[in-house]
Coordinates of C-alpha atoms in Angstrom, one line a residue:
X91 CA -72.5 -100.0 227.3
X92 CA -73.7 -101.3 230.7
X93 CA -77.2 -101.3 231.4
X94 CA -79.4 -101.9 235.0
X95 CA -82.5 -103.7 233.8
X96 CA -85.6 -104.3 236.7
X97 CA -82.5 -104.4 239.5
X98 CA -84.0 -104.2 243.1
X99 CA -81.8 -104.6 246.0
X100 CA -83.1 -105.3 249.5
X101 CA -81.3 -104.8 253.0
X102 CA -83.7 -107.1 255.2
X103 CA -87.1 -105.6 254.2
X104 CA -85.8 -102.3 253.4
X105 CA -85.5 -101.8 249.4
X106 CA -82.9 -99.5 248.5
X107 CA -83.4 -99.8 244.4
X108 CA -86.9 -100.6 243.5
X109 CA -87.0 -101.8 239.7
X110 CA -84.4 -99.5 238.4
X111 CA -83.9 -99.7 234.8
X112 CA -81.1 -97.2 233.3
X113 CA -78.7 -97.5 230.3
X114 CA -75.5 -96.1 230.8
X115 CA -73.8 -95.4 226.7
X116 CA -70.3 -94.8 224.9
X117 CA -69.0 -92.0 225.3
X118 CA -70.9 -89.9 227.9
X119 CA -69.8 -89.3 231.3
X120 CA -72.4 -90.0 234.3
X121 CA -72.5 -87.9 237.5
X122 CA -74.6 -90.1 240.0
X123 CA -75.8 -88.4 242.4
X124 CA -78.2 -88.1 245.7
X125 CA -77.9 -87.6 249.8
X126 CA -76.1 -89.7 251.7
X127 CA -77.4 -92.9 252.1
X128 CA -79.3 -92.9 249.2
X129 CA -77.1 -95.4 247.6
X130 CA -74.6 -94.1 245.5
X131 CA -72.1 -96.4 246.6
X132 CA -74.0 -99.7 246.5
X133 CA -75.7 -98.7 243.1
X134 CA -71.3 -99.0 241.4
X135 CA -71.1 -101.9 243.5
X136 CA -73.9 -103.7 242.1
X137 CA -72.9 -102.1 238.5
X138 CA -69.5 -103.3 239.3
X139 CA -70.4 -107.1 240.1
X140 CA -69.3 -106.7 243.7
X141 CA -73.1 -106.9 245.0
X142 CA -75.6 -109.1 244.0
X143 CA -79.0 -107.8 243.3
X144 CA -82.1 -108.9 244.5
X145 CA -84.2 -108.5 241.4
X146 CA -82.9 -108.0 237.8
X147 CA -79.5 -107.9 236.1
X148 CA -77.1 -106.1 235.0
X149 CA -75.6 -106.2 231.4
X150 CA -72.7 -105.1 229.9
X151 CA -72.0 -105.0 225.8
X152 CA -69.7 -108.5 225.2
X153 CA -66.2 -108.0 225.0
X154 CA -66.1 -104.1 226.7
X155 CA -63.6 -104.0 230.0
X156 CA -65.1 -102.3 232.8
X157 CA -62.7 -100.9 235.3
X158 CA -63.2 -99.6 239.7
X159 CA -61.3 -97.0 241.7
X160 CA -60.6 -99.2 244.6
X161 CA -60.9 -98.3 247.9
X162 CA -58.6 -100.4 249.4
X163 CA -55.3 -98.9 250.2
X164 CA -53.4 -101.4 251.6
X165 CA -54.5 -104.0 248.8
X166 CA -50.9 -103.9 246.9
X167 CA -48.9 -102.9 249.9
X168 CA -46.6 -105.7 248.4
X169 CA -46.3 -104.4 244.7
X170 CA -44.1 -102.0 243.5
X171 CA -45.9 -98.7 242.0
X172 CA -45.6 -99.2 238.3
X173 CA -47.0 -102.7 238.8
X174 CA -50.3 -102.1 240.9
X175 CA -51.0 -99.4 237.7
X176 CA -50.6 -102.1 235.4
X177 CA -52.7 -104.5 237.0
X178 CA -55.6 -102.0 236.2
X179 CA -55.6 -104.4 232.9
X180 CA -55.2 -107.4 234.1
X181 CA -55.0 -109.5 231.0
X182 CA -52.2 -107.4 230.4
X183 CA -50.6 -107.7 233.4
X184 CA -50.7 -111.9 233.0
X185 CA -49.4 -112.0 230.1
X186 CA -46.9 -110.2 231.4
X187 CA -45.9 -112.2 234.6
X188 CA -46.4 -115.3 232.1
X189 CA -43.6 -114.1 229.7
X190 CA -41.2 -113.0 232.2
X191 CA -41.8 -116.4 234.1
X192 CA -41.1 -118.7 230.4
X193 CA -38.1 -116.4 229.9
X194 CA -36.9 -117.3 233.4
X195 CA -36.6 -120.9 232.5
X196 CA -33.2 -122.6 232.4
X197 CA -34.8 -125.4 230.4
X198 CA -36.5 -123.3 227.5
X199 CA -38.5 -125.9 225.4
X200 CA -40.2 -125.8 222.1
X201 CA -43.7 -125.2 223.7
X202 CA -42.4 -122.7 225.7
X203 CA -41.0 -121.2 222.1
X204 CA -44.7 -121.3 220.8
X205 CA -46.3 -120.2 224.3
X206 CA -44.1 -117.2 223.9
X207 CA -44.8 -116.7 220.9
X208 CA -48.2 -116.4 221.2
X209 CA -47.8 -114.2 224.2
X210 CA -45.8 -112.1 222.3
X211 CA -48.4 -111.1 219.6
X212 CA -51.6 -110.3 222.3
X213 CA -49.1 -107.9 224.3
X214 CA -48.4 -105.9 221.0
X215 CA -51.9 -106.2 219.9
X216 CA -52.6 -104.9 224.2
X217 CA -50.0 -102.1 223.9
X218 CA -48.0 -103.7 226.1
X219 CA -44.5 -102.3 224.8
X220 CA -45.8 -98.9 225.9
X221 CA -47.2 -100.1 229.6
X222 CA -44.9 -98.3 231.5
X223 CA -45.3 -95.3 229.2
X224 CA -48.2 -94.7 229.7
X225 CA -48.2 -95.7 233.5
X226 CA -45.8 -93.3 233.9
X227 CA -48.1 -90.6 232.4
X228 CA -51.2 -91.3 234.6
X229 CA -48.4 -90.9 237.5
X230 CA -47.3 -87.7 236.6
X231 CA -50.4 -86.6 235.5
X232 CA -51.7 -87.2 239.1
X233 CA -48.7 -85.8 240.9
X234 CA -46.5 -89.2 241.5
X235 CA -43.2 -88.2 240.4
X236 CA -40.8 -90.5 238.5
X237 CA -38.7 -91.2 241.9
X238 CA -42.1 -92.8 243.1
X239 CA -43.1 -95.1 239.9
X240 CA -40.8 -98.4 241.0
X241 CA -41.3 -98.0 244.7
X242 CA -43.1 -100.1 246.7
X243 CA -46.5 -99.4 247.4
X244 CA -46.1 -100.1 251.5
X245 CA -43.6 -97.0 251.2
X246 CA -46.0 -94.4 250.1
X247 CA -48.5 -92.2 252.5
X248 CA -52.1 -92.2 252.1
X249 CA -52.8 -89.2 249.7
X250 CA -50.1 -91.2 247.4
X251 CA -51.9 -94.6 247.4
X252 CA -55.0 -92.6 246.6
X253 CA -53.5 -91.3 243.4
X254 CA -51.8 -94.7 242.3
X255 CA -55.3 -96.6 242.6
X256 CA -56.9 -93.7 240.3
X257 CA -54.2 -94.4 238.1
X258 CA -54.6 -98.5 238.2
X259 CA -58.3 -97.5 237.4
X260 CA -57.5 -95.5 234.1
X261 CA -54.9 -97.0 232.9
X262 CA -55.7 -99.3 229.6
X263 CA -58.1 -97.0 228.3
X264 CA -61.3 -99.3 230.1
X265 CA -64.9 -99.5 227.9
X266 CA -66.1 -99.0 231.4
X267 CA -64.7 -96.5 233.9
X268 CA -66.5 -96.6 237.5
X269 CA -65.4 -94.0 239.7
X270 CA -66.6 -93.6 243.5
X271 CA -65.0 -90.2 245.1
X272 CA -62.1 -89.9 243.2
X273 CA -61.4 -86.8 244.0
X274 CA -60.9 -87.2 247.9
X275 CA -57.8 -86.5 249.0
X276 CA -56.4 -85.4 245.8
X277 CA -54.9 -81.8 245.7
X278 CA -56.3 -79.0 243.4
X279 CA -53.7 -79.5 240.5
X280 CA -54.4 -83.1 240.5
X281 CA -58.0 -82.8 240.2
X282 CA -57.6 -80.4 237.2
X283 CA -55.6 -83.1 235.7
X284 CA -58.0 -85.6 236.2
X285 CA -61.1 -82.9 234.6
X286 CA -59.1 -83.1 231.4
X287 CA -58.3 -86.6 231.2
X288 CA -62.3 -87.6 231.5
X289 CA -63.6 -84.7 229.5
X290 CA -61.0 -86.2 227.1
X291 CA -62.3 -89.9 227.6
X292 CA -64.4 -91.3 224.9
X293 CA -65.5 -94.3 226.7
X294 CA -68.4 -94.6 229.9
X295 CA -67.9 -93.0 232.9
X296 CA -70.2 -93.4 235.7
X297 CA -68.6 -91.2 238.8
X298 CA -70.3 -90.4 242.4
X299 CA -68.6 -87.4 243.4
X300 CA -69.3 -84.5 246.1
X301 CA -67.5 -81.7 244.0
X302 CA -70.0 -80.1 242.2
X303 CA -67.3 -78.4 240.1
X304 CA -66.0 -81.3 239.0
X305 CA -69.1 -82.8 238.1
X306 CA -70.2 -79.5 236.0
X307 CA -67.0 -80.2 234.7
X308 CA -66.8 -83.5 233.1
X309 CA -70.7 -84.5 233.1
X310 CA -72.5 -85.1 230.1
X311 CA -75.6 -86.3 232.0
X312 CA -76.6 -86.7 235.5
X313 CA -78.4 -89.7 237.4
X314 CA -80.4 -88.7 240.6
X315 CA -80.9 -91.3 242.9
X316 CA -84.1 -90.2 245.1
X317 CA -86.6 -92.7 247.1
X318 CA -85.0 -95.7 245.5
X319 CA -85.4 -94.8 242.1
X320 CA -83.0 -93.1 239.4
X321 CA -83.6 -90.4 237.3
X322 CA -81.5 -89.5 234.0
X323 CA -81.3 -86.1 232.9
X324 CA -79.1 -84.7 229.8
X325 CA -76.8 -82.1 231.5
X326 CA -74.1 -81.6 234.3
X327 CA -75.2 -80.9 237.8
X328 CA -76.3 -77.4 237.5
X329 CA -78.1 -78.5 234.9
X330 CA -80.0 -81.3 237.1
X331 CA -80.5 -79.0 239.7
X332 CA -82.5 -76.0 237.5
X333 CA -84.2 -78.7 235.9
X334 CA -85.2 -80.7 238.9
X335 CA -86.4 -77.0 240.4
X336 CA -88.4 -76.5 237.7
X337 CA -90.3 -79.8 237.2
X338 CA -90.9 -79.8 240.6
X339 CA -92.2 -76.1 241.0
X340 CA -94.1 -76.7 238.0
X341 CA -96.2 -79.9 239.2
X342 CA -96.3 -78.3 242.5
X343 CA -98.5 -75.4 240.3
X344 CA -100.2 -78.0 238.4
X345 CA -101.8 -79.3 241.7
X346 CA -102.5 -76.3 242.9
X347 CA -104.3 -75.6 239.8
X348 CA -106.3 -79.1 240.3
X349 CA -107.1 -77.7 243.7
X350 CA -108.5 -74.8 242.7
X351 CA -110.6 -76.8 239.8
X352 CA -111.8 -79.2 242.9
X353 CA -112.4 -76.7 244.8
X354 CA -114.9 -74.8 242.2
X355 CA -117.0 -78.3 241.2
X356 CA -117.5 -79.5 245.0
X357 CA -119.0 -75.9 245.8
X358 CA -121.3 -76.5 242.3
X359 CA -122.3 -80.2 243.5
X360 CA -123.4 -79.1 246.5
X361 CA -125.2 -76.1 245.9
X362 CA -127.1 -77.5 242.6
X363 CA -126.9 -81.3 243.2
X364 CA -131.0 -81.1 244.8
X365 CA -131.9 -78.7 241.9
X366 CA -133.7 -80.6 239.5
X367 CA -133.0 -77.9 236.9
X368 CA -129.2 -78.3 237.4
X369 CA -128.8 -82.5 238.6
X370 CA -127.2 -83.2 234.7
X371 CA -124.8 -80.4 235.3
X372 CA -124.7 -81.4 238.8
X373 CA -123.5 -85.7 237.7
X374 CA -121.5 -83.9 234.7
X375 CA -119.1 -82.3 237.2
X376 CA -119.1 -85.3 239.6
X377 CA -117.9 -87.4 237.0
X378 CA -115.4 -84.5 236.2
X379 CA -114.3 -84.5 239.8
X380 CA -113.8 -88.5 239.8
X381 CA -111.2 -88.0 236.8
X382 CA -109.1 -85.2 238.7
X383 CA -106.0 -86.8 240.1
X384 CA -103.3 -84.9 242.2
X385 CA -99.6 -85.7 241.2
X386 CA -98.0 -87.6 244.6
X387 CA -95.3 -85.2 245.2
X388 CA -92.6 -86.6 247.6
X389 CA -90.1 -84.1 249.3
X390 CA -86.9 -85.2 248.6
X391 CA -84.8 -87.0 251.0
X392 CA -82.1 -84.6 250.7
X393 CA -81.4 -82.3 253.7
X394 CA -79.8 -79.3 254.1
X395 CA -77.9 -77.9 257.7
X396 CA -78.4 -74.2 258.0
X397 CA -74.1 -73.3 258.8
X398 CA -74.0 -69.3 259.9
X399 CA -71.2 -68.2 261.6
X400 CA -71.3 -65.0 263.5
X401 CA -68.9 -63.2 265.3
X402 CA -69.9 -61.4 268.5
X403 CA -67.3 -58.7 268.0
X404 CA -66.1 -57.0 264.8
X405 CA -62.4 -57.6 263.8
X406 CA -60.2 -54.5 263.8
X407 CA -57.5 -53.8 261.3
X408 CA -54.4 -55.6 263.3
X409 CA -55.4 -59.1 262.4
X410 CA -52.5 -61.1 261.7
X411 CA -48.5 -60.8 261.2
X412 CA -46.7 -63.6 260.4
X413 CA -42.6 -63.7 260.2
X414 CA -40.3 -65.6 258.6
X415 CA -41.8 -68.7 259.7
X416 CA -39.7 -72.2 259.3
X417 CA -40.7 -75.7 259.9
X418 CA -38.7 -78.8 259.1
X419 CA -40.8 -82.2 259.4
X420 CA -39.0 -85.5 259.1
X421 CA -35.9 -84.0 257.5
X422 CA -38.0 -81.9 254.9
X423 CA -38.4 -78.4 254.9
X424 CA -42.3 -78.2 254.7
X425 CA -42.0 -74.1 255.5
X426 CA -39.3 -72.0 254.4
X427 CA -39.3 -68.4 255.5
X428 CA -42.9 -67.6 255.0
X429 CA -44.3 -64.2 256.1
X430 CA -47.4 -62.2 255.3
X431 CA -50.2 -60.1 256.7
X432 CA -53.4 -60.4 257.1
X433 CA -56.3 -57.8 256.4
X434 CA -59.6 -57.4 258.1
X435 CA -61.3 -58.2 254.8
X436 CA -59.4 -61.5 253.6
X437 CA -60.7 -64.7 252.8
X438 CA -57.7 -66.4 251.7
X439 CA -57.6 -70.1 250.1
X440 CA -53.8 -72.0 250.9
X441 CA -53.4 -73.9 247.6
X442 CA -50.8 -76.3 246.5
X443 CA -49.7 -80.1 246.5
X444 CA -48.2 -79.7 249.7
X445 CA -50.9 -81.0 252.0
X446 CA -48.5 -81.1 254.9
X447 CA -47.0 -77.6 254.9
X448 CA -50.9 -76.2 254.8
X449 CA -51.5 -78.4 257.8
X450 CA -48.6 -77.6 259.3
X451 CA -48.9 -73.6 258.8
X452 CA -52.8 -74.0 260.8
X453 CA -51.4 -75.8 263.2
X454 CA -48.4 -73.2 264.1
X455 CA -50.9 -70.2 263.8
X456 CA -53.6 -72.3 266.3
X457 CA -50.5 -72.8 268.7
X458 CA -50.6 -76.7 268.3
X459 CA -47.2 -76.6 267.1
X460 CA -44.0 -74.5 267.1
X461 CA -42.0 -72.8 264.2
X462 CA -38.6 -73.8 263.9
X463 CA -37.8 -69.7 262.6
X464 CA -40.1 -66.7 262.8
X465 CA -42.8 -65.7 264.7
X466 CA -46.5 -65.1 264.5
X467 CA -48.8 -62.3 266.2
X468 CA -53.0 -61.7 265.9
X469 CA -54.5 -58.7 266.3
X470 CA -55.7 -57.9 270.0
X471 CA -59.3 -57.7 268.3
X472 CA -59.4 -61.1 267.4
X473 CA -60.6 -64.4 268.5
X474 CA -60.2 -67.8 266.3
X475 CA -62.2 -71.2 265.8
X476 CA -60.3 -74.2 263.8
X477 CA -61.3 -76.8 261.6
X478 CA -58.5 -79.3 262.1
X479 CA -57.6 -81.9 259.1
X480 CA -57.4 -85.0 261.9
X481 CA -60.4 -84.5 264.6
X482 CA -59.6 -88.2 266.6
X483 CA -58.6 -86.8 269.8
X484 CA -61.6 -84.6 269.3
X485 CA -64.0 -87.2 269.6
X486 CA -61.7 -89.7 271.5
X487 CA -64.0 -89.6 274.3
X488 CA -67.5 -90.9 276.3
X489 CA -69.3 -87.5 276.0
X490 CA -72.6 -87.3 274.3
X491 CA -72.8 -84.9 271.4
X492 CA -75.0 -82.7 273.4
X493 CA -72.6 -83.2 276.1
X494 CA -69.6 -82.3 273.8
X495 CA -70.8 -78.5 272.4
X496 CA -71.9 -77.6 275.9
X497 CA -68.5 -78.4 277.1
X498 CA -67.3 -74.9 274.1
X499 CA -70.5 -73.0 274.6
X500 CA -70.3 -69.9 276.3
X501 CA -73.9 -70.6 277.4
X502 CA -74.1 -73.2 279.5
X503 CA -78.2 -74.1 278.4
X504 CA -79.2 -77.3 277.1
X505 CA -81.9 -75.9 275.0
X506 CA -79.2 -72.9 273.2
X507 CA -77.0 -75.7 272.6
X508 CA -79.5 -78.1 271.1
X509 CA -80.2 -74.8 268.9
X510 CA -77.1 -75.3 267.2
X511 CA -77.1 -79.0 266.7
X512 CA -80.1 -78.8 265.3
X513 CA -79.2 -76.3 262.3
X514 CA -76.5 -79.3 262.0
X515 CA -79.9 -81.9 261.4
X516 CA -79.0 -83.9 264.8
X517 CA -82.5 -84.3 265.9
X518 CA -83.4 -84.2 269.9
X519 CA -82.9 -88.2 270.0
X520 CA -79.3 -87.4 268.2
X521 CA -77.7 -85.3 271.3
X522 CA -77.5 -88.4 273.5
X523 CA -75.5 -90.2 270.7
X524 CA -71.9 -90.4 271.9
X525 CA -69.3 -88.7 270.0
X526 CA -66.9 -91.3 269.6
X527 CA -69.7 -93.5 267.8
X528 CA -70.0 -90.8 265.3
X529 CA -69.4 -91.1 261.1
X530 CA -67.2 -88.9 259.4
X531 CA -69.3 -86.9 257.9
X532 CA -71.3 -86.2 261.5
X533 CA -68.1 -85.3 263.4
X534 CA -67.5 -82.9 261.0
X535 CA -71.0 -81.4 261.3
X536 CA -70.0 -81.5 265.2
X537 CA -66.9 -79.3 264.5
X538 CA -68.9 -76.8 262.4
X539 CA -71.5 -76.6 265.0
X540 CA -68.5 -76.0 267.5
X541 CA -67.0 -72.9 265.2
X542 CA -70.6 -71.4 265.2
X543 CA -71.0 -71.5 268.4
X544 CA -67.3 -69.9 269.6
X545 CA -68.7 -66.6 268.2
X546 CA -64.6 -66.3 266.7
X547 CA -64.3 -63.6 264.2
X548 CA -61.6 -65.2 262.5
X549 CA -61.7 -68.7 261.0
X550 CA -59.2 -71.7 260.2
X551 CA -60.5 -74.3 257.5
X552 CA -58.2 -77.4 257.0
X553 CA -59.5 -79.2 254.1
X554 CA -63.6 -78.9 255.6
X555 CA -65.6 -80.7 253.0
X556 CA -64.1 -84.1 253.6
X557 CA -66.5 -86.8 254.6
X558 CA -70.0 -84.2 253.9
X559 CA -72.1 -84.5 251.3
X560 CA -73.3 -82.7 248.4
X561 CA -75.8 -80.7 250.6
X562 CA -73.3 -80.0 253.5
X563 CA -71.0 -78.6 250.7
X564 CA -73.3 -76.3 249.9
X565 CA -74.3 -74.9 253.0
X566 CA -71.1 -74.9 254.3
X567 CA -69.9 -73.0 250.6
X568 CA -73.0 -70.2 251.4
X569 CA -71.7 -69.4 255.5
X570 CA -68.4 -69.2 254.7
X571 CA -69.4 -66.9 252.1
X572 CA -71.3 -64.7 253.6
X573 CA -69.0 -64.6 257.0
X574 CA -68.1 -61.0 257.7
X575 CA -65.0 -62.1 259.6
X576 CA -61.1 -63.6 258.3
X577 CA -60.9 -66.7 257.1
X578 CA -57.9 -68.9 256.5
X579 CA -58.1 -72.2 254.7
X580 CA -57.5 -74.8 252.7
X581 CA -60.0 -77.5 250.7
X582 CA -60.3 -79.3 247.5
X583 CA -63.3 -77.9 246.5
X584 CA -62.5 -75.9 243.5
X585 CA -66.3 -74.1 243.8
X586 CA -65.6 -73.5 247.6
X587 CA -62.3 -71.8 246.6
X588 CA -63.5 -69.8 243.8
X589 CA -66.4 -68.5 245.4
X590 CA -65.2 -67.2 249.0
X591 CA -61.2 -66.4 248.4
X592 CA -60.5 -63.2 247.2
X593 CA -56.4 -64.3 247.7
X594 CA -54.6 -66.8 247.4
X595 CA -51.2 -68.7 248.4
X596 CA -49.6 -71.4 247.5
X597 CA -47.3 -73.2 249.3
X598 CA -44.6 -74.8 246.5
X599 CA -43.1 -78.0 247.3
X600 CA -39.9 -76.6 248.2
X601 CA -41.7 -75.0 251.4
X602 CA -41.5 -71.2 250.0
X603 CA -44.8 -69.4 248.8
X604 CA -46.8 -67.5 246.7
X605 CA -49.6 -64.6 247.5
X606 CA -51.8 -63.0 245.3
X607 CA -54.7 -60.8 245.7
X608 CA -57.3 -62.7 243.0
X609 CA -59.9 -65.5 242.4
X610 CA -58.7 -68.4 242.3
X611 CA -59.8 -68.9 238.6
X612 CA -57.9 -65.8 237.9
X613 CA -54.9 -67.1 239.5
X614 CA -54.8 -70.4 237.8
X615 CA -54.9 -68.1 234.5
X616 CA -52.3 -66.5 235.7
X617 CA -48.4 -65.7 234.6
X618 CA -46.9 -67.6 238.1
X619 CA -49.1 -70.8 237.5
X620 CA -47.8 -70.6 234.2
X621 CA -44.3 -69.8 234.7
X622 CA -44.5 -72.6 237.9
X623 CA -45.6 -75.2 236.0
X624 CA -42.8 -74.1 233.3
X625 CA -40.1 -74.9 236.6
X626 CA -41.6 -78.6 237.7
X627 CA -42.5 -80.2 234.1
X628 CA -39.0 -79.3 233.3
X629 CA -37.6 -80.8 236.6
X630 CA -39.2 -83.9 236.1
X631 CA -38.1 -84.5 233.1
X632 CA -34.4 -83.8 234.0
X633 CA -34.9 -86.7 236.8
X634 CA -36.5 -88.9 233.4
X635 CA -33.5 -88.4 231.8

């Protein structure tokens, strides 16, 4: 158990907790949610240790391990794989480097016998002899294959180093699991993996996470952090979010009910309060009026950006060919021999751990880069706006935001341009902000204000919901699905997926591909997910043995 009690933490004067007091049990998983800025993030760290709170403590059952998803990926750079993972328990991990350094010796002594000894008996009693076991499950679990598990660290790319420090955070079976975003930058097989190992979990898991799938998912109860205060309700996030609806629609009627009851005894007051015959009904309802008090309702300090895209011209039935397209990257063969067609009515979701073929595939289609093999034509009808996975050169520059959309308006007006920023909640102040200044999740609010704005009846999604938050997600999950145009893309948001593709391909990590016509839910269920997953367990454990 771990347990906030009076914790209040100040930045200057500002008080981002005010007397929070929650208790977080065995056994349950915790979705901790709220918009950004809230303090999600600050509320693990001071959970965590990592941030001192102003006010209050926090306390944590004697004895119980508590175990962070790191965000650091450079931080074991110098380790080799299977040892950053096993450094998740770090007594374990001692013990370890202790043994191995009294076995080194040349002049082995009697204490050393008896400090061996003893080191011997707590890595049984830790599991030790089946560390790299179970290492090497987390590993495969999360898609780091068994050539991967004794490199070094430095050798990996990012999306890898992402996985390994989820595993480092799991491994040991923790009292205490705190997770911030773990499912950024992991692909959708991964995350699936990761649902059933915390629904499986039977320790605490507190998790801040933007994928409302995955939190409906895994969640036995949510945490709403709203105006410096957090709220525990007994469900997953659709759960919260009914709930929170209905509390807050019904005190919203309870007030109006009071109003209505205020309303009535002030007209009686002053119509009978200088009749002699009525002056004790008269005080009665006075003192009835002093007792009526009306519930201080705040708004919430989440915000929601209105995303709409609409074509100016409606898409004919010649949208896209694609041929026997090839791409080789670095010596790997990302792309091999991929053709299809598109129809004027697809949505279609590009699935798969092969981040860089999906990439790659936009960026042939957009023109940014040329096919090795094959060719690619779109319909005459057609016009296209891109989301692109890496914005820097985007933004690489001294133009204002305001500055920036005019620059891909087709309406050269201040005011029509300031239209669209502000469905994107950039206030007036926000258009003289320059670009380059911006966060993450604001340049990608940029770039959906830019594909609004195009008017392009055919749209290119490369992994869109990185960096937004919970409310973002959701707006950006209702426009793309009630765009009447094409759209192609990729993103780790299973609920994105399943609600706006009705097909789906998946690239395979030998660059060839699958397309079906189906949800992606359906698809997931179906015979080729089956029969693929069949082909790569059994690969990987050919290179095991």
């Amino acid at each position: 158990m771990i347990q906030a009690n009076n914790v209040t933490y100040r930045v200057g004067k500002k008080a981002l907790f005010e007397e929070v007091n929650i208790k977080f049990t065995e056994g349950n998983c915790y979705g901790l949610i709220g918009a950004n800025g809230a303090g999600k993030s600050t509320f693990l760290k001071i959970l965590s240790g990592a941030l001192e709170t102003t006010n209050g403590d926090i306390s944590i059952t004697p004895g119980q391990r508590l175990s962070v998803l790191e965000q650091d990926h450079f931080k074991y750079d110098a380790y080799p794989v299977m040892d950053t993972v096993i450094m998740g328990n770090a007594r374990l991990y001692e013990i370890m480097k202790e043994k191995d350094a009294i076995y080194a010796k040349e002049d082995f002594s009697d204490e050393d016998g008896i400090r061996a000894s003893e080191l011997e008996a707590e890595f049984a009693e830790m599991d030790g002899w089946d560390a790299d076991t179970n290492a090497a499950m987390l590993l495969n679990g999360l898609g780091i294959g068994p050539e991967l598990h004794y490199s070094m660290m430095s050798d990996l790319d990012g999306n890898q180093k992402v996985k390994v420090l989820l595993a480092k955070a799991l491994f040991g079976n923790p009292d205490i699991l705190l997770l911030d975003e773990p499912t950024n930058h992991l692909d959708l097989d991964a995350i699936g993996w990761l649902e059933e190992f915390l629904i499986d979990f039977e320790n605490t898991v507190i998790v801040v996470s933007h994928d409302r799938y995955f939190l409906n998912k895994v969640c036995t109860h949510t945490a709403d952090i709203d105006y410096g205060k957090i709220q525990l309700y007994a469900g997953n996030y659709d759960f919260w979010y009914e709930s929170s609806q209905l509390i807050m629609k019904q005190r919203k009627e309870a007030n109006k009910k009071k109003e209505e009851q205020i309303k009535e005894l002030q007209e009686f007051i002053s119509r009978f309060s200088a009749n002699a015959s009525k002056s004790k009904q008269a005080t009665s309802r006075k003192r009835a009026l002093e007792k009526i008090e009306l519930d201080d309702i705040k708004p919430s300090s989440r915000k929601y950006p209105y995303i709409d895209f609409r074509p100016e011209r409606e898409i004919g039935n010649d949208v896209l060919l694609v041929e026997g397209i090839s791409k080789t990257i670095n010596g790997e063969k990302v792309l091999d021999n991929i053709s299809f067609i598109v129809g004027h009515d697809d949505k279609i979701a590009f699935v798969g751990s092969n981040e860089l073929a999906k990439t790659t595939l936009f960026k042939i289609l957009m023109g940014e880069m040329e096919p090795d093999e094959g060719t690619y034509k779109w319909g005459v009808t057609t016009s296209q706006a891109y989301f692109p996975k890496d914005s820097t050169n985007e933004f690489n520059n001294d133009y204002t935001i305001t500055e920036w959309l005019t620059g891909y308006s087709p309406i050269k007006d201040v005011t029509y341009v300031r239209g669209f920023l502000g469905r994107m909640l950039f206030a007036g102040e926000d258009g003289v902000k320059k670009v380059k200044v911006l966060s993450g999740g604001e340049k990608v609010r940029c770039l959906l204000s830019k594909m609004m704005i195009s008017g392009a009846n055919c749209l290119i999604f490369d992994e869109p919901t990185n960096h937004l938050d919970m409310e973002s997600i959701t707006a950006l999950n209702e426009g793309m699905k009630k765009f009447p145009g094409v759209e192609l893309f990729s993103c780790h948001d299973h609920q994105v997926v399943q609600t706006t593709a009705n097909r789906i391909m998946e690239i395979l990590p030998n660059g060839t591909m699958i397309d079906k016509i189906t949800t992606y839910d359906e698809y997931l269920a179906s015979d080729e997910m089956a029969r693929k997953r069949t082909i790569y367990t059994n690969a990987n454990t050919d290179d095991e043995d």
